Amino acid sequence: YKKQGLEYDGSMHVYSRYLNNNYMTPKLREQAGAYGGSASFSRNGLFRMSTYRDPNLKKSYEIFSGAVDFMKDEKFTAEKLKPAILGSLKPYYRDKSVYGKTSHMTWLYLTDQTWSDYMELKKEILGTTPEQINKISEILSKALPESKKAVAGNANKLKAEAKFLKNVLSIQ
């Protein structure tokens, strides 16, 4: 998404939360049979969709292909985004024990973030608008055709299931 001119911000947490709760989890579990899956953004410019314990890779990739269209077709309002905004705030209300605080500060340090960065992201999550969500969908619809596919798993299963992939490499 970065190559398309979009910068990482808190609205991406809301986007992925809404997408995961309303599309990815139900579709991947019920239709593809995967134990779970999700979509997320990284700070370095990547948007990632993944599954785990997935018995039907081809169906999962079809679901991935429809994810952005699902978001583009949604008619977002502030009220409709509220559950995703509240869910995105979960990390801000974690364990307040000494261990929890230490663990959190270590995570901030290892991800090269300051407390100020962290609190700014919280403000961005709270201020997410339907227009921002629509803009993310617009950017992703341009970026996804250039995306890469990667699968890790049982070699025999991959050879049988992953005929739609160009290369299957064995790492030993």
Short mmCIF file of C-alpha atoms in Angstrom, two decimals:
data_model
loop_
_atom_site.label_atom_id
_atom_site.label_comp_id
_atom_site.label_asym_id
_atom_site.label_seq_id
_atom_site.Cartn_x
_atom_site.Cartn_y
_atom_site.Cartn_z
CA TYR A 1 0.00 0.00 0.00
CA LYS A 2 2.93 2.33 0.56
CA LYS A 3 3.91 2.16 -3.12
CA GLN A 4 0.40 3.42 -3.89
CA GLY A 5 0.94 6.51 -1.70
CA LEU A 6 -0.89 5.42 1.45
CA GLU A 7 0.77 5.98 4.82
CA TYR A 8 0.27 3.73 7.83
CA ASP A 9 -2.22 5.05 10.38
CA GLY A 10 -4.85 3.97 12.90
CA SER A 11 -7.64 3.68 10.34
CA MET A 12 -5.87 0.57 9.03
CA HIS A 13 -6.53 -1.16 12.34
CA VAL A 14 -10.22 -0.35 11.98
CA TYR A 15 -10.22 -1.52 8.35
CA SER A 16 -8.65 -4.88 9.18
CA ARG A 17 -10.86 -5.36 12.26
CA TYR A 18 -14.02 -4.78 10.22
CA LEU A 19 -12.79 -6.98 7.38
CA ASN A 20 -11.76 -9.80 9.74
CA ASN A 21 -14.97 -9.81 11.77
CA ASN A 22 -17.41 -9.43 8.89
CA TYR A 23 -15.75 -11.22 5.99
CA MET A 24 -12.48 -13.07 6.58
CA THR A 25 -13.33 -15.13 9.65
CA PRO A 26 -16.83 -16.21 8.59
CA LYS A 27 -15.83 -16.98 4.99
CA LEU A 28 -12.52 -18.71 5.75
CA ARG A 29 -13.97 -20.86 8.53
CA GLU A 30 -17.36 -21.68 7.01
CA GLN A 31 -16.55 -21.87 3.30
CA ALA A 32 -12.87 -22.81 3.09
CA GLY A 33 -12.71 -24.87 6.29
CA ALA A 34 -9.62 -23.14 7.70
CA TYR A 35 -9.30 -22.93 11.47
CA GLY A 36 -8.81 -19.21 11.12
CA GLY A 37 -7.42 -16.38 9.10
CA SER A 38 -6.99 -12.66 9.07
CA ALA A 39 -5.96 -9.53 7.25
CA SER A 40 -3.56 -6.96 8.69
CA PHE A 41 -1.32 -4.05 7.82
CA SER A 42 2.34 -3.68 8.73
CA ARG A 43 4.14 -0.43 9.34
CA ASN A 44 6.53 -1.14 6.47
CA GLY A 45 3.87 -0.88 3.78
CA LEU A 46 2.49 -4.40 3.51
CA PHE A 47 -1.09 -5.64 3.62
CA ARG A 48 -1.23 -9.34 4.49
CA MET A 49 -4.00 -11.92 4.35
CA SER A 50 -3.39 -15.34 5.88
CA THR A 51 -4.99 -18.54 7.08
CA TYR A 52 -3.87 -21.37 9.32
CA ARG A 53 -4.66 -25.07 9.35
CA ASP A 54 -6.22 -24.55 5.97
CA PRO A 55 -7.51 -27.63 4.10
CA ASN A 56 -8.60 -25.72 0.98
CA LEU A 57 -5.98 -23.26 -0.24
CA LYS A 58 -7.65 -22.54 -3.57
CA LYS A 59 -10.94 -21.59 -1.89
CA SER A 60 -9.06 -19.39 0.59
CA TYR A 61 -7.32 -17.53 -2.25
CA GLU A 62 -10.71 -16.97 -3.89
CA ILE A 63 -11.94 -15.51 -0.60
CA PHE A 64 -8.83 -13.30 -0.39
CA SER A 65 -9.56 -12.06 -3.91
CA GLY A 66 -13.02 -10.90 -2.83
CA ALA A 67 -11.96 -9.16 0.37
CA VAL A 68 -11.38 -5.68 -1.03
CA ASP A 69 -14.53 -5.86 -3.15
CA PHE A 70 -16.47 -6.72 0.01
CA MET A 71 -15.10 -3.59 1.69
CA LYS A 72 -15.75 -1.45 -1.38
CA ASP A 73 -19.38 -2.62 -1.50
CA GLU A 74 -20.06 -1.86 2.16
CA LYS A 75 -21.89 1.41 2.81
CA PHE A 76 -19.93 2.71 5.77
CA THR A 77 -21.29 5.11 8.33
CA ALA A 78 -19.78 6.23 11.61
CA GLU A 79 -22.28 3.99 13.41
CA LYS A 80 -21.40 0.96 11.30
CA LEU A 81 -17.69 1.46 12.04
CA LYS A 82 -18.17 1.81 15.80
CA PRO A 83 -17.72 -1.92 16.68
CA ALA A 84 -14.50 -2.09 14.61
CA ILE A 85 -13.20 1.11 16.24
CA LEU A 86 -13.92 -0.21 19.73
CA GLY A 87 -12.36 -3.58 18.86
CA SER A 88 -9.26 -1.84 17.54
CA LEU A 89 -8.79 -0.16 20.91
CA LYS A 90 -8.35 -3.49 22.71
CA PRO A 91 -4.54 -3.20 22.93
CA TYR A 92 -4.93 0.08 24.80
CA TYR A 93 -6.77 -1.61 27.67
CA ARG A 94 -4.53 -4.57 28.41
CA ASP A 95 -2.95 -5.96 31.53
CA LYS A 96 -1.76 -3.14 33.80
CA SER A 97 0.45 -5.34 36.02
CA VAL A 98 4.20 -4.71 36.16
CA TYR A 99 4.70 -7.66 33.80
CA GLY A 100 2.09 -6.31 31.38
CA LYS A 101 3.59 -2.82 31.36
CA THR A 102 7.13 -4.17 30.95
CA SER A 103 6.04 -6.45 28.13
CA HIS A 104 4.26 -3.59 26.39
CA MET A 105 7.18 -1.18 26.71
CA THR A 106 9.52 -3.88 25.36
CA TRP A 107 7.21 -4.34 22.37
CA LEU A 108 7.26 -0.57 21.71
CA TYR A 109 11.04 -0.53 21.91
CA LEU A 110 11.45 -3.54 19.59
CA THR A 111 9.08 -2.03 17.02
CA ASP A 112 10.88 1.33 17.16
CA GLN A 113 7.86 3.19 18.57
CA THR A 114 7.58 5.73 21.33
CA TRP A 115 4.75 6.09 23.82
CA SER A 116 3.75 9.20 21.89
CA ASP A 117 3.53 7.18 18.63
CA TYR A 118 1.37 4.64 20.41
CA MET A 119 -1.03 7.27 21.76
CA GLU A 120 -1.19 9.01 18.36
CA LEU A 121 -2.29 5.73 16.82
CA LYS A 122 -5.06 5.52 19.43
CA LYS A 123 -6.29 8.99 18.41
CA GLU A 124 -6.23 7.95 14.76
CA ILE A 125 -8.27 4.84 15.53
CA LEU A 126 -10.84 6.91 17.42
CA GLY A 127 -11.01 9.44 14.58
CA THR A 128 -11.43 6.92 11.74
CA THR A 129 -14.04 8.02 9.19
CA PRO A 130 -15.92 6.12 6.49
CA GLU A 131 -14.00 8.17 3.90
CA GLN A 132 -10.67 6.83 5.20
CA ILE A 133 -11.94 3.25 4.99
CA ASN A 134 -13.13 3.83 1.43
CA LYS A 135 -9.75 5.32 0.48
CA ILE A 136 -7.93 2.26 1.84
CA SER A 137 -10.17 0.00 -0.29
CA GLU A 138 -9.46 2.12 -3.33
CA ILE A 139 -5.68 1.88 -2.79
CA LEU A 140 -5.75 -1.85 -2.06
CA SER A 141 -7.77 -2.57 -5.19
CA LYS A 142 -4.87 -1.06 -7.16
CA ALA A 143 -2.17 -2.81 -5.11
CA LEU A 144 -3.57 -6.36 -4.88
CA PRO A 145 -3.15 -7.29 -8.56
CA GLU A 146 0.61 -6.83 -8.01
CA SER A 147 0.58 -8.99 -4.87
CA LYS A 148 2.62 -12.10 -4.16
CA LYS A 149 1.27 -15.43 -2.94
CA ALA A 150 3.16 -17.61 -0.50
CA VAL A 151 2.18 -20.81 1.27
CA ALA A 152 4.01 -22.78 3.93
CA GLY A 153 2.92 -26.26 4.92
CA ASN A 154 3.02 -29.98 4.29
CA ALA A 155 4.85 -30.63 0.98
CA ASN A 156 2.51 -33.40 -0.20
CA LYS A 157 -0.58 -31.35 0.59
CA LEU A 158 0.86 -28.32 -1.21
CA LYS A 159 1.66 -30.33 -4.35
CA ALA A 160 -1.90 -31.64 -4.41
CA GLU A 161 -3.66 -28.39 -3.50
CA ALA A 162 -1.49 -25.57 -4.80
CA LYS A 163 -1.61 -26.15 -8.55
CA PHE A 164 -2.62 -22.51 -8.94
CA LEU A 165 0.77 -21.37 -7.61
CA LYS A 166 3.57 -20.84 -10.13
CA ASN A 167 6.38 -22.41 -8.08
CA VAL A 168 6.35 -24.88 -5.21
CA LEU A 169 9.69 -24.99 -3.42
CA SER A 170 10.76 -27.53 -0.86
CA ILE A 171 12.82 -26.11 1.99
CA GLN A 172 14.77 -28.72 3.92
#
